Amino acid sequence: MQVSHLRIYYGPGSGPDGEPASIETTPTTEQTKRVTVPLSEILPLLGEAVRSERTWLDDFANDEITIPGDLYEVVLAYRHFRCPSA
């Protein structure tokens, strides 16, 4: 299986660390490609899109994502303590 290496162009001055960000894609048999990126790279962008109520988020509302089990446990605990049931 061949892995593609892509670079994101941020415009003049490159990426946040001075280096272009790179992501790896793994070809799949599905129509869409799977992309693996650090959570720290995508989370601020998604958060800002939610705060700005971007309508394109609705296009992905039912998409499934894969996260590490320990992150899922932390999110469940956060949800429980943030909104405790009666």
PDB file of N, CA, C and O in Angstrom:
ATOM      1  N   MET A   1       0.852  -1.173   0.000  1.00  0.00           N
ATOM      2  CA  MET A   1       0.000   0.000   0.000  1.00  0.00           C
ATOM      3  C   MET A   1       0.899   1.237   0.000  1.00  0.00           C
ATOM      4  O   MET A   1       1.784   1.375   0.823  1.00  0.00           O
ATOM      5  N   GLN A   2       0.637   2.116  -0.917  1.00  0.00           N
ATOM      6  CA  GLN A   2       1.441   3.319  -1.032  1.00  0.00           C
ATOM      7  C   GLN A   2       0.853   4.434  -0.179  1.00  0.00           C
ATOM      8  O   GLN A   2      -0.352   4.633  -0.144  1.00  0.00           O
ATOM      9  N   VAL A   3       1.718   5.161   0.520  1.00  0.00           N
ATOM     10  CA  VAL A   3       1.284   6.267   1.367  1.00  0.00           C
ATOM     11  C   VAL A   3       1.702   7.567   0.702  1.00  0.00           C
ATOM     12  O   VAL A   3       2.848   7.732   0.312  1.00  0.00           O
ATOM     13  N   SER A   4       0.757   8.496   0.562  1.00  0.00           N
ATOM     14  CA  SER A   4       1.046   9.796  -0.029  1.00  0.00           C
ATOM     15  C   SER A   4       1.443  10.776   1.060  1.00  0.00           C
ATOM     16  O   SER A   4       0.906  10.728   2.164  1.00  0.00           O
ATOM     17  N   HIS A   5       2.344  11.653   0.766  1.00  0.00           N
ATOM     18  CA  HIS A   5       2.721  12.713   1.693  1.00  0.00           C
ATOM     19  C   HIS A   5       2.313  14.033   1.067  1.00  0.00           C
ATOM     20  O   HIS A   5       2.757  14.385  -0.010  1.00  0.00           O
ATOM     21  N   LEU A   6       1.427  14.739   1.728  1.00  0.00           N
ATOM     22  CA  LEU A   6       0.927  16.014   1.236  1.00  0.00           C
ATOM     23  C   LEU A   6       1.437  17.137   2.126  1.00  0.00           C
ATOM     24  O   LEU A   6       1.699  16.944   3.298  1.00  0.00           O
ATOM     25  N   ARG A   7       1.541  18.304   1.565  1.00  0.00           N
ATOM     26  CA  ARG A   7       1.921  19.479   2.335  1.00  0.00           C
ATOM     27  C   ARG A   7       0.829  20.520   2.195  1.00  0.00           C
ATOM     28  O   ARG A   7       0.283  20.706   1.124  1.00  0.00           O
ATOM     29  N   ILE A   8       0.519  21.200   3.276  1.00  0.00           N
ATOM     30  CA  ILE A   8      -0.481  22.257   3.264  1.00  0.00           C
ATOM     31  C   ILE A   8       0.242  23.580   3.111  1.00  0.00           C
ATOM     32  O   ILE A   8       1.165  23.881   3.857  1.00  0.00           O
ATOM     33  N   TYR A   9      -0.177  24.376   2.154  1.00  0.00           N
ATOM     34  CA  TYR A   9       0.431  25.671   1.920  1.00  0.00           C
ATOM     35  C   TYR A   9      -0.338  26.716   2.708  1.00  0.00           C
ATOM     36  O   TYR A   9      -1.544  26.868   2.545  1.00  0.00           O
ATOM     37  N   TYR A  10       0.349  27.426   3.589  1.00  0.00           N
ATOM     38  CA  TYR A  10      -0.263  28.451   4.422  1.00  0.00           C
ATOM     39  C   TYR A  10      -0.078  29.846   3.850  1.00  0.00           C
ATOM     40  O   TYR A  10      -0.470  30.816   4.463  1.00  0.00           O
ATOM     41  N   GLY A  11       0.543  29.961   2.721  1.00  0.00           N
ATOM     42  CA  GLY A  11       0.823  31.274   2.148  1.00  0.00           C
ATOM     43  C   GLY A  11       2.230  31.701   2.538  1.00  0.00           C
ATOM     44  O   GLY A  11       3.020  30.918   3.056  1.00  0.00           O
ATOM     45  N   PRO A  12       2.567  32.943   2.292  1.00  0.00           N
ATOM     46  CA  PRO A  12       3.912  33.410   2.620  1.00  0.00           C
ATOM     47  C   PRO A  12       4.229  33.188   4.093  1.00  0.00           C
ATOM     48  O   PRO A  12       3.410  33.443   4.964  1.00  0.00           O
ATOM     49  N   GLY A  13       5.419  32.649   4.350  1.00  0.00           N
ATOM     50  CA  GLY A  13       5.831  32.409   5.729  1.00  0.00           C
ATOM     51  C   GLY A  13       5.595  30.979   6.188  1.00  0.00           C
ATOM     52  O   GLY A  13       5.876  30.636   7.309  1.00  0.00           O
ATOM     53  N   SER A  14       5.056  30.120   5.341  1.00  0.00           N
ATOM     54  CA  SER A  14       4.845  28.704   5.641  1.00  0.00           C
ATOM     55  C   SER A  14       3.843  28.480   6.753  1.00  0.00           C
ATOM     56  O   SER A  14       3.010  29.305   7.043  1.00  0.00           O
ATOM     57  N   GLY A  15       4.019  27.338   7.427  1.00  0.00           N
ATOM     58  CA  GLY A  15       3.088  26.915   8.465  1.00  0.00           C
ATOM     59  C   GLY A  15       3.378  27.560   9.795  1.00  0.00           C
ATOM     60  O   GLY A  15       4.253  28.416   9.929  1.00  0.00           O
ATOM     61  N   PRO A  16       2.640  27.140  10.828  1.00  0.00           N
ATOM     62  CA  PRO A  16       2.752  27.734  12.154  1.00  0.00           C
ATOM     63  C   PRO A  16       4.161  27.653  12.743  1.00  0.00           C
ATOM     64  O   PRO A  16       4.589  28.550  13.438  1.00  0.00           O
ATOM     65  N   ASP A  17       4.905  26.595  12.431  1.00  0.00           N
ATOM     66  CA  ASP A  17       6.254  26.431  12.981  1.00  0.00           C
ATOM     67  C   ASP A  17       7.329  26.823  11.983  1.00  0.00           C
ATOM     68  O   ASP A  17       8.494  26.502  12.176  1.00  0.00           O
ATOM     69  N   GLY A  18       6.945  27.494  10.913  1.00  0.00           N
ATOM     70  CA  GLY A  18       7.910  27.859   9.898  1.00  0.00           C
ATOM     71  C   GLY A  18       8.097  26.771   8.860  1.00  0.00           C
ATOM     72  O   GLY A  18       8.698  26.987   7.833  1.00  0.00           O
ATOM     73  N   GLU A  19       7.583  25.583   9.119  1.00  0.00           N
ATOM     74  CA  GLU A  19       7.675  24.466   8.192  1.00  0.00           C
ATOM     75  C   GLU A  19       6.286  24.179   7.640  1.00  0.00           C
ATOM     76  O   GLU A  19       5.300  24.287   8.354  1.00  0.00           O
ATOM     77  N   PRO A  20       6.186  23.798   6.365  1.00  0.00           N
ATOM     78  CA  PRO A  20       4.880  23.408   5.848  1.00  0.00           C
ATOM     79  C   PRO A  20       4.375  22.185   6.593  1.00  0.00           C
ATOM     80  O   PRO A  20       5.143  21.276   6.893  1.00  0.00           O
ATOM     81  N   ALA A  21       3.102  22.166   6.942  1.00  0.00           N
ATOM     82  CA  ALA A  21       2.519  21.011   7.619  1.00  0.00           C
ATOM     83  C   ALA A  21       2.421  19.866   6.634  1.00  0.00           C
ATOM     84  O   ALA A  21       2.160  20.059   5.460  1.00  0.00           O
ATOM     85  N   SER A  22       2.661  18.662   7.098  1.00  0.00           N
ATOM     86  CA  SER A  22       2.518  17.512   6.222  1.00  0.00           C
ATOM     87  C   SER A  22       1.522  16.550   6.838  1.00  0.00           C
ATOM     88  O   SER A  22       1.417  16.432   8.055  1.00  0.00           O
ATOM     89  N   ILE A  23       0.769  15.904   5.992  1.00  0.00           N
ATOM     90  CA  ILE A  23      -0.191  14.914   6.434  1.00  0.00           C
ATOM     91  C   ILE A  23       0.013  13.661   5.596  1.00  0.00           C
ATOM     92  O   ILE A  23       0.528  13.724   4.484  1.00  0.00           O
ATOM     93  N   GLU A  24      -0.356  12.528   6.138  1.00  0.00           N
ATOM     94  CA  GLU A  24      -0.252  11.286   5.406  1.00  0.00           C
ATOM     95  C   GLU A  24      -1.636  10.798   5.061  1.00  0.00           C
ATOM     96  O   GLU A  24      -2.536  10.840   5.884  1.00  0.00           O
ATOM     97  N   THR A  25      -1.801  10.352   3.825  1.00  0.00           N
ATOM     98  CA  THR A  25      -3.064   9.774   3.427  1.00  0.00           C
ATOM     99  C   THR A  25      -2.840   8.310   3.103  1.00  0.00           C
ATOM    100  O   THR A  25      -1.811   7.935   2.558  1.00  0.00           O
ATOM    101  N   THR A  26      -3.791   7.495   3.448  1.00  0.00           N
ATOM    102  CA  THR A  26      -3.735   6.079   3.151  1.00  0.00           C
ATOM    103  C   THR A  26      -4.865   5.757   2.197  1.00  0.00           C
ATOM    104  O   THR A  26      -6.029   5.982   2.528  1.00  0.00           O
ATOM    105  N   PRO A  27      -4.540   5.257   1.006  1.00  0.00           N
ATOM    106  CA  PRO A  27      -5.600   4.958   0.049  1.00  0.00           C
ATOM    107  C   PRO A  27      -6.553   3.900   0.605  1.00  0.00           C
ATOM    108  O   PRO A  27      -6.144   2.988   1.306  1.00  0.00           O
ATOM    109  N   THR A  28      -7.826   4.038   0.308  1.00  0.00           N
ATOM    110  CA  THR A  28      -8.831   3.069   0.730  1.00  0.00           C
ATOM    111  C   THR A  28      -9.649   2.651  -0.476  1.00  0.00           C
ATOM    112  O   THR A  28      -9.546   3.243  -1.546  1.00  0.00           O
ATOM    113  N   THR A  29     -10.465   1.648  -0.291  1.00  0.00           N
ATOM    114  CA  THR A  29     -11.335   1.211  -1.376  1.00  0.00           C
ATOM    115  C   THR A  29     -12.576   2.079  -1.465  1.00  0.00           C
ATOM    116  O   THR A  29     -13.322   1.991  -2.413  1.00  0.00           O
ATOM    117  N   GLU A  30     -12.813   2.923  -0.470  1.00  0.00           N
ATOM    118  CA  GLU A  30     -13.953   3.810  -0.472  1.00  0.00           C
ATOM    119  C   GLU A  30     -13.694   4.990  -1.394  1.00  0.00           C
ATOM    120  O   GLU A  30     -12.578   5.227  -1.830  1.00  0.00           O
ATOM    121  N   GLN A  31     -14.720   5.762  -1.659  1.00  0.00           N
ATOM    122  CA  GLN A  31     -14.586   6.935  -2.495  1.00  0.00           C
ATOM    123  C   GLN A  31     -13.766   8.021  -1.807  1.00  0.00           C
ATOM    124  O   GLN A  31     -13.084   8.781  -2.470  1.00  0.00           O
ATOM    125  N   THR A  32     -13.858   8.107  -0.481  1.00  0.00           N
ATOM    126  CA  THR A  32     -13.133   9.156   0.226  1.00  0.00           C
ATOM    127  C   THR A  32     -11.833   8.607   0.774  1.00  0.00           C
ATOM    128  O   THR A  32     -11.748   7.447   1.159  1.00  0.00           O
ATOM    129  N   LYS A  33     -10.827   9.445   0.832  1.00  0.00           N
ATOM    130  CA  LYS A  33      -9.548   9.051   1.403  1.00  0.00           C
ATOM    131  C   LYS A  33      -9.547   9.338   2.887  1.00  0.00           C
ATOM    132  O   LYS A  33     -10.199  10.253   3.354  1.00  0.00           O
ATOM    133  N   ARG A  34      -8.807   8.559   3.622  1.00  0.00           N
ATOM    134  CA  ARG A  34      -8.638   8.760   5.060  1.00  0.00           C
ATOM    135  C   ARG A  34      -7.371   9.563   5.266  1.00  0.00           C
ATOM    136  O   ARG A  34      -6.339   9.290   4.671  1.00  0.00           O
ATOM    137  N   VAL A  35      -7.449  10.577   6.108  1.00  0.00           N
ATOM    138  CA  VAL A  35      -6.311  11.448   6.384  1.00  0.00           C
ATOM    139  C   VAL A  35      -6.052  11.425   7.881  1.00  0.00           C
ATOM    140  O   VAL A  35      -6.975  11.537   8.681  1.00  0.00           O
ATOM    141  N   THR A  36      -4.811  11.269   8.257  1.00  0.00           N
ATOM    142  CA  THR A  36      -4.419  11.285   9.663  1.00  0.00           C
ATOM    143  C   THR A  36      -3.688  12.586   9.945  1.00  0.00           C
ATOM    144  O   THR A  36      -2.689  12.889   9.285  1.00  0.00           O
ATOM    145  N   VAL A  37      -4.232  13.370  10.875  1.00  0.00           N
ATOM    146  CA  VAL A  37      -3.618  14.645  11.256  1.00  0.00           C
ATOM    147  C   VAL A  37      -3.597  14.734  12.772  1.00  0.00           C
ATOM    148  O   VAL A  37      -4.437  14.133  13.447  1.00  0.00           O
ATOM    149  N   PRO A  38      -2.665  15.474  13.329  1.00  0.00           N
ATOM    150  CA  PRO A  38      -2.675  15.674  14.783  1.00  0.00           C
ATOM    151  C   PRO A  38      -3.915  16.451  15.200  1.00  0.00           C
ATOM    152  O   PRO A  38      -4.347  17.376  14.512  1.00  0.00           O
ATOM    153  N   LEU A  39      -4.495  16.064  16.316  1.00  0.00           N
ATOM    154  CA  LEU A  39      -5.678  16.753  16.826  1.00  0.00           C
ATOM    155  C   LEU A  39      -5.390  18.229  17.045  1.00  0.00           C
ATOM    156  O   LEU A  39      -6.244  19.084  16.800  1.00  0.00           O
ATOM    157  N   SER A  40      -4.167  18.545  17.467  1.00  0.00           N
ATOM    158  CA  SER A  40      -3.800  19.939  17.731  1.00  0.00           C
ATOM    159  C   SER A  40      -3.841  20.792  16.468  1.00  0.00           C
ATOM    160  O   SER A  40      -3.932  22.011  16.543  1.00  0.00           O
ATOM    161  N   GLU A  41      -3.787  20.158  15.312  1.00  0.00           N
ATOM    162  CA  GLU A  41      -3.812  20.911  14.063  1.00  0.00           C
ATOM    163  C   GLU A  41      -5.239  21.216  13.613  1.00  0.00           C
ATOM    164  O   GLU A  41      -5.518  22.283  13.071  1.00  0.00           O
ATOM    165  N   ILE A  42      -6.164  20.306  13.864  1.00  0.00           N
ATOM    166  CA  ILE A  42      -7.523  20.466  13.342  1.00  0.00           C
ATOM    167  C   ILE A  42      -8.506  21.019  14.369  1.00  0.00           C
ATOM    168  O   ILE A  42      -9.455  21.698  14.021  1.00  0.00           O
ATOM    169  N   LEU A  43      -8.274  20.752  15.651  1.00  0.00           N
ATOM    170  CA  LEU A  43      -9.225  21.161  16.683  1.00  0.00           C
ATOM    171  C   LEU A  43      -9.458  22.670  16.739  1.00  0.00           C
ATOM    172  O   LEU A  43     -10.613  23.101  16.796  1.00  0.00           O
ATOM    173  N   PRO A  44      -8.424  23.503  16.700  1.00  0.00           N
ATOM    174  CA  PRO A  44      -8.678  24.959  16.728  1.00  0.00           C
ATOM    175  C   PRO A  44      -9.507  25.423  15.527  1.00  0.00           C
ATOM    176  O   PRO A  44     -10.367  26.293  15.661  1.00  0.00           O
ATOM    177  N   LEU A  45      -9.282  24.817  14.372  1.00  0.00           N
ATOM    178  CA  LEU A  45     -10.041  25.202  13.183  1.00  0.00           C
ATOM    179  C   LEU A  45     -11.501  24.788  13.309  1.00  0.00           C
ATOM    180  O   LEU A  45     -12.406  25.560  12.967  1.00  0.00           O
ATOM    181  N   LEU A  46     -11.749  23.585  13.813  1.00  0.00           N
ATOM    182  CA  LEU A  46     -13.123  23.133  14.005  1.00  0.00           C
ATOM    183  C   LEU A  46     -13.829  23.964  15.073  1.00  0.00           C
ATOM    184  O   LEU A  46     -14.998  24.315  14.921  1.00  0.00           O
ATOM    185  N   GLY A  47     -13.115  24.272  16.149  1.00  0.00           N
ATOM    186  CA  GLY A  47     -13.698  25.093  17.207  1.00  0.00           C
ATOM    187  C   GLY A  47     -14.110  26.460  16.695  1.00  0.00           C
ATOM    188  O   GLY A  47     -15.196  26.956  17.009  1.00  0.00           O
ATOM    189  N   GLU A  48     -13.260  27.062  15.891  1.00  0.00           N
ATOM    190  CA  GLU A  48     -13.571  28.383  15.336  1.00  0.00           C
ATOM    191  C   GLU A  48     -14.740  28.291  14.369  1.00  0.00           C
ATOM    192  O   GLU A  48     -15.603  29.158  14.331  1.00  0.00           O
ATOM    193  N   ALA A  49     -14.815  27.197  13.600  1.00  0.00           N
ATOM    194  CA  ALA A  49     -15.929  27.001  12.670  1.00  0.00           C
ATOM    195  C   ALA A  49     -17.243  26.825  13.430  1.00  0.00           C
ATOM    196  O   ALA A  49     -18.277  27.344  13.008  1.00  0.00           O
ATOM    197  N   VAL A  50     -17.212  26.144  14.568  1.00  0.00           N
ATOM    198  CA  VAL A  50     -18.418  25.979  15.389  1.00  0.00           C
ATOM    199  C   VAL A  50     -18.848  27.327  15.956  1.00  0.00           C
ATOM    200  O   VAL A  50     -20.022  27.693  15.902  1.00  0.00           O
ATOM    201  N   ARG A  51     -17.884  28.077  16.514  1.00  0.00           N
ATOM    202  CA  ARG A  51     -18.205  29.400  17.066  1.00  0.00           C
ATOM    203  C   ARG A  51     -18.764  30.345  16.006  1.00  0.00           C
ATOM    204  O   ARG A  51     -19.639  31.154  16.283  1.00  0.00           O
ATOM    205  N   SER A  52     -18.267  30.209  14.777  1.00  0.00           N
ATOM    206  CA  SER A  52     -18.719  31.072  13.681  1.00  0.00           C
ATOM    207  C   SER A  52     -19.968  30.536  13.003  1.00  0.00           C
ATOM    208  O   SER A  52     -20.456  31.155  12.057  1.00  0.00           O
ATOM    209  N   GLU A  53     -20.460  29.397  13.485  1.00  0.00           N
ATOM    210  CA  GLU A  53     -21.660  28.754  12.939  1.00  0.00           C
ATOM    211  C   GLU A  53     -21.572  28.569  11.428  1.00  0.00           C
ATOM    212  O   GLU A  53     -22.487  28.902  10.675  1.00  0.00           O
ATOM    213  N   ARG A  54     -20.464  28.003  10.974  1.00  0.00           N
ATOM    214  CA  ARG A  54     -20.265  27.749   9.550  1.00  0.00           C
ATOM    215  C   ARG A  54     -21.215  26.650   9.089  1.00  0.00           C
ATOM    216  O   ARG A  54     -21.298  25.583   9.694  1.00  0.00           O
ATOM    217  N   THR A  55     -21.921  26.908   8.027  1.00  0.00           N
ATOM    218  CA  THR A  55     -22.921  25.950   7.554  1.00  0.00           C
ATOM    219  C   THR A  55     -22.304  24.688   6.969  1.00  0.00           C
ATOM    220  O   THR A  55     -22.954  23.642   6.954  1.00  0.00           O
ATOM    221  N   TRP A  56     -21.062  24.736   6.522  1.00  0.00           N
ATOM    222  CA  TRP A  56     -20.447  23.539   5.952  1.00  0.00           C
ATOM    223  C   TRP A  56     -20.268  22.437   6.985  1.00  0.00           C
ATOM    224  O   TRP A  56     -20.145  21.268   6.625  1.00  0.00           O
ATOM    225  N   LEU A  57     -20.316  22.785   8.276  1.00  0.00           N
ATOM    226  CA  LEU A  57     -20.225  21.752   9.308  1.00  0.00           C
ATOM    227  C   LEU A  57     -21.408  20.788   9.227  1.00  0.00           C
ATOM    228  O   LEU A  57     -21.271  19.604   9.543  1.00  0.00           O
ATOM    229  N   ASP A  58     -22.564  21.278   8.798  1.00  0.00           N
ATOM    230  CA  ASP A  58     -23.740  20.422   8.660  1.00  0.00           C
ATOM    231  C   ASP A  58     -23.503  19.291   7.655  1.00  0.00           C
ATOM    232  O   ASP A  58     -24.074  18.211   7.789  1.00  0.00           O
ATOM    233  N   ASP A  59     -22.660  19.534   6.655  1.00  0.00           N
ATOM    234  CA  ASP A  59     -22.371  18.501   5.655  1.00  0.00           C
ATOM    235  C   ASP A  59     -21.669  17.296   6.279  1.00  0.00           C
ATOM    236  O   ASP A  59     -21.727  16.200   5.735  1.00  0.00           O
ATOM    237  N   PHE A  60     -21.010  17.497   7.405  1.00  0.00           N
ATOM    238  CA  PHE A  60     -20.225  16.437   8.032  1.00  0.00           C
ATOM    239  C   PHE A  60     -20.803  15.981   9.369  1.00  0.00           C
ATOM    240  O   PHE A  60     -20.196  15.167  10.057  1.00  0.00           O
ATOM    241  N   ALA A  61     -21.972  16.476   9.716  1.00  0.00           N
ATOM    242  CA  ALA A  61     -22.554  16.206  11.033  1.00  0.00           C
ATOM    243  C   ALA A  61     -22.762  14.723  11.306  1.00  0.00           C
ATOM    244  O   ALA A  61     -22.638  14.280  12.456  1.00  0.00           O
ATOM    245  N   ASN A  62     -23.033  13.930  10.307  1.00  0.00           N
ATOM    246  CA  ASN A  62     -23.274  12.503  10.508  1.00  0.00           C
ATOM    247  C   ASN A  62     -22.069  11.632  10.173  1.00  0.00           C
ATOM    248  O   ASN A  62     -22.162  10.403  10.230  1.00  0.00           O
ATOM    249  N   ASP A  63     -20.948  12.237   9.808  1.00  0.00           N
ATOM    250  CA  ASP A  63     -19.738  11.475   9.532  1.00  0.00           C
ATOM    251  C   ASP A  63     -19.181  10.901  10.828  1.00  0.00           C
ATOM    252  O   ASP A  63     -19.280  11.521  11.885  1.00  0.00           O
ATOM    253  N   GLU A  64     -18.601   9.728  10.738  1.00  0.00           N
ATOM    254  CA  GLU A  64     -17.980   9.108  11.905  1.00  0.00           C
ATOM    255  C   GLU A  64     -16.495   9.416  11.913  1.00  0.00           C
ATOM    256  O   GLU A  64     -15.874   9.533  10.862  1.00  0.00           O
ATOM    257  N   ILE A  65     -15.938   9.566  13.098  1.00  0.00           N
ATOM    258  CA  ILE A  65     -14.508   9.764  13.250  1.00  0.00           C
ATOM    259  C   ILE A  65     -13.962   8.677  14.167  1.00  0.00           C
ATOM    260  O   ILE A  65     -14.706   8.091  14.951  1.00  0.00           O
ATOM    261  N   THR A  66     -12.695   8.413  14.071  1.00  0.00           N
ATOM    262  CA  THR A  66     -12.034   7.435  14.931  1.00  0.00           C
ATOM    263  C   THR A  66     -11.083   8.185  15.841  1.00  0.00           C
ATOM    264  O   THR A  66     -10.259   8.965  15.367  1.00  0.00           O
ATOM    265  N   ILE A  67     -11.222   7.972  17.142  1.00  0.00           N
ATOM    266  CA  ILE A  67     -10.355   8.626  18.119  1.00  0.00           C
ATOM    267  C   ILE A  67      -9.787   7.559  19.048  1.00  0.00           C
ATOM    268  O   ILE A  67     -10.369   6.481  19.194  1.00  0.00           O
ATOM    269  N   PRO A  68      -8.674   7.838  19.700  1.00  0.00           N
ATOM    270  CA  PRO A  68      -8.115   6.880  20.656  1.00  0.00           C
ATOM    271  C   PRO A  68      -9.081   6.643  21.818  1.00  0.00           C
ATOM    272  O   PRO A  68      -9.836   7.545  22.214  1.00  0.00           O
ATOM    273  N   GLY A  69      -9.049   5.436  22.359  1.00  0.00           N
ATOM    274  CA  GLY A  69      -9.935   5.070  23.461  1.00  0.00           C
ATOM    275  C   GLY A  69      -9.773   5.948  24.681  1.00  0.00           C
ATOM    276  O   GLY A  69     -10.762   6.291  25.338  1.00  0.00           O
ATOM    277  N   ASP A  70      -8.530   6.340  24.995  1.00  0.00           N
ATOM    278  CA  ASP A  70      -8.326   7.168  26.184  1.00  0.00           C
ATOM    279  C   ASP A  70      -8.920   8.563  25.997  1.00  0.00           C
ATOM    280  O   ASP A  70      -9.469   9.140  26.933  1.00  0.00           O
ATOM    281  N   LEU A  71      -8.870   9.096  24.779  1.00  0.00           N
ATOM    282  CA  LEU A  71      -9.505  10.388  24.517  1.00  0.00           C
ATOM    283  C   LEU A  71     -11.016  10.264  24.662  1.00  0.00           C
ATOM    284  O   LEU A  71     -11.662  11.138  25.237  1.00  0.00           O
ATOM    285  N   TYR A  72     -11.584   9.172  24.184  1.00  0.00           N
ATOM    286  CA  TYR A  72     -13.024   8.961  24.308  1.00  0.00           C
ATOM    287  C   TYR A  72     -13.441   8.905  25.774  1.00  0.00           C
ATOM    288  O   TYR A  72     -14.447   9.493  26.166  1.00  0.00           O
ATOM    289  N   GLU A  73     -12.658   8.236  26.606  1.00  0.00           N
ATOM    290  CA  GLU A  73     -12.965   8.163  28.034  1.00  0.00           C
ATOM    291  C   GLU A  73     -12.919   9.545  28.679  1.00  0.00           C
ATOM    292  O   GLU A  73     -13.767   9.878  29.516  1.00  0.00           O
ATOM    293  N   VAL A  74     -11.945  10.346  28.304  1.00  0.00           N
ATOM    294  CA  VAL A  74     -11.840  11.700  28.847  1.00  0.00           C
ATOM    295  C   VAL A  74     -13.038  12.542  28.414  1.00  0.00           C
ATOM    296  O   VAL A  74     -13.616  13.277  29.222  1.00  0.00           O
ATOM    297  N   VAL A  75     -13.452  12.424  27.164  1.00  0.00           N
ATOM    298  CA  VAL A  75     -14.601  13.179  26.669  1.00  0.00           C
ATOM    299  C   VAL A  75     -15.875  12.754  27.402  1.00  0.00           C
ATOM    300  O   VAL A  75     -16.694  13.596  27.787  1.00  0.00           O
ATOM    301  N   LEU A  76     -16.047  11.443  27.617  1.00  0.00           N
ATOM    302  CA  LEU A  76     -17.220  10.971  28.361  1.00  0.00           C
ATOM    303  C   LEU A  76     -17.223  11.511  29.786  1.00  0.00           C
ATOM    304  O   LEU A  76     -18.267  11.939  30.293  1.00  0.00           O
ATOM    305  N   ALA A  77     -16.070  11.483  30.435  1.00  0.00           N
ATOM    306  CA  ALA A  77     -15.979  12.008  31.795  1.00  0.00           C
ATOM    307  C   ALA A  77     -16.265  13.505  31.811  1.00  0.00           C
ATOM    308  O   ALA A  77     -16.982  13.997  32.687  1.00  0.00           O
ATOM    309  N   TYR A  78     -15.739  14.224  30.848  1.00  0.00           N
ATOM    310  CA  TYR A  78     -15.988  15.661  30.760  1.00  0.00           C
ATOM    311  C   TYR A  78     -17.474  15.942  30.581  1.00  0.00           C
ATOM    312  O   TYR A  78     -18.040  16.815  31.241  1.00  0.00           O
ATOM    313  N   ARG A  79     -18.120  15.180  29.701  1.00  0.00           N
ATOM    314  CA  ARG A  79     -19.553  15.367  29.475  1.00  0.00           C
ATOM    315  C   ARG A  79     -20.339  15.084  30.760  1.00  0.00           C
ATOM    316  O   ARG A  79     -21.264  15.804  31.103  1.00  0.00           O
ATOM    317  N   HIS A  80     -19.953  14.041  31.489  1.00  0.00           N
ATOM    318  CA  HIS A  80     -20.650  13.679  32.711  1.00  0.00           C
ATOM    319  C   HIS A  80     -20.535  14.793  33.766  1.00  0.00           C
ATOM    320  O   HIS A  80     -21.517  15.180  34.387  1.00  0.00           O
ATOM    321  N   PHE A  81     -19.339  15.306  33.979  1.00  0.00           N
ATOM    322  CA  PHE A  81     -19.139  16.311  35.002  1.00  0.00           C
ATOM    323  C   PHE A  81     -19.572  17.714  34.576  1.00  0.00           C
ATOM    324  O   PHE A  81     -19.865  18.556  35.401  1.00  0.00           O
ATOM    325  N   ARG A  82     -19.631  17.939  33.273  1.00  0.00           N
ATOM    326  CA  ARG A  82     -20.089  19.228  32.778  1.00  0.00           C
ATOM    327  C   ARG A  82     -21.612  19.335  32.858  1.00  0.00           C
ATOM    328  O   ARG A  82     -22.135  20.370  33.216  1.00  0.00           O
ATOM    329  N   CYS A  83     -22.302  18.279  32.540  1.00  0.00           N
ATOM    330  CA  CYS A  83     -23.772  18.262  32.568  1.00  0.00           C
ATOM    331  C   CYS A  83     -24.255  17.048  33.345  1.00  0.00           C
ATOM    332  O   CYS A  83     -24.741  16.088  32.753  1.00  0.00           O
ATOM    333  N   PRO A  84     -24.097  17.057  34.668  1.00  0.00           N
ATOM    334  CA  PRO A  84     -24.522  15.884  35.433  1.00  0.00           C
ATOM    335  C   PRO A  84     -26.036  15.674  35.329  1.00  0.00           C
ATOM    336  O   PRO A  84     -26.800  16.623  35.254  1.00  0.00           O
ATOM    337  N   SER A  85     -26.420  14.411  35.294  1.00  0.00           N
ATOM    338  CA  SER A  85     -27.850  14.097  35.228  1.00  0.00           C
ATOM    339  C   SER A  85     -28.491  14.329  36.582  1.00  0.00           C
ATOM    340  O   SER A  85     -27.840  14.342  37.623  1.00  0.00           O
ATOM    341  N   ALA A  86     -29.802  14.490  36.586  1.00  0.00           N
ATOM    342  CA  ALA A  86     -30.539  14.825  37.807  1.00  0.00           C
ATOM    343  C   ALA A  86     -30.520  13.776  38.817  1.00  0.00           C
ATOM    344  O   ALA A  86     -30.126  12.974  39.309  1.00  0.00           O
TER     345      ALA A  86
END
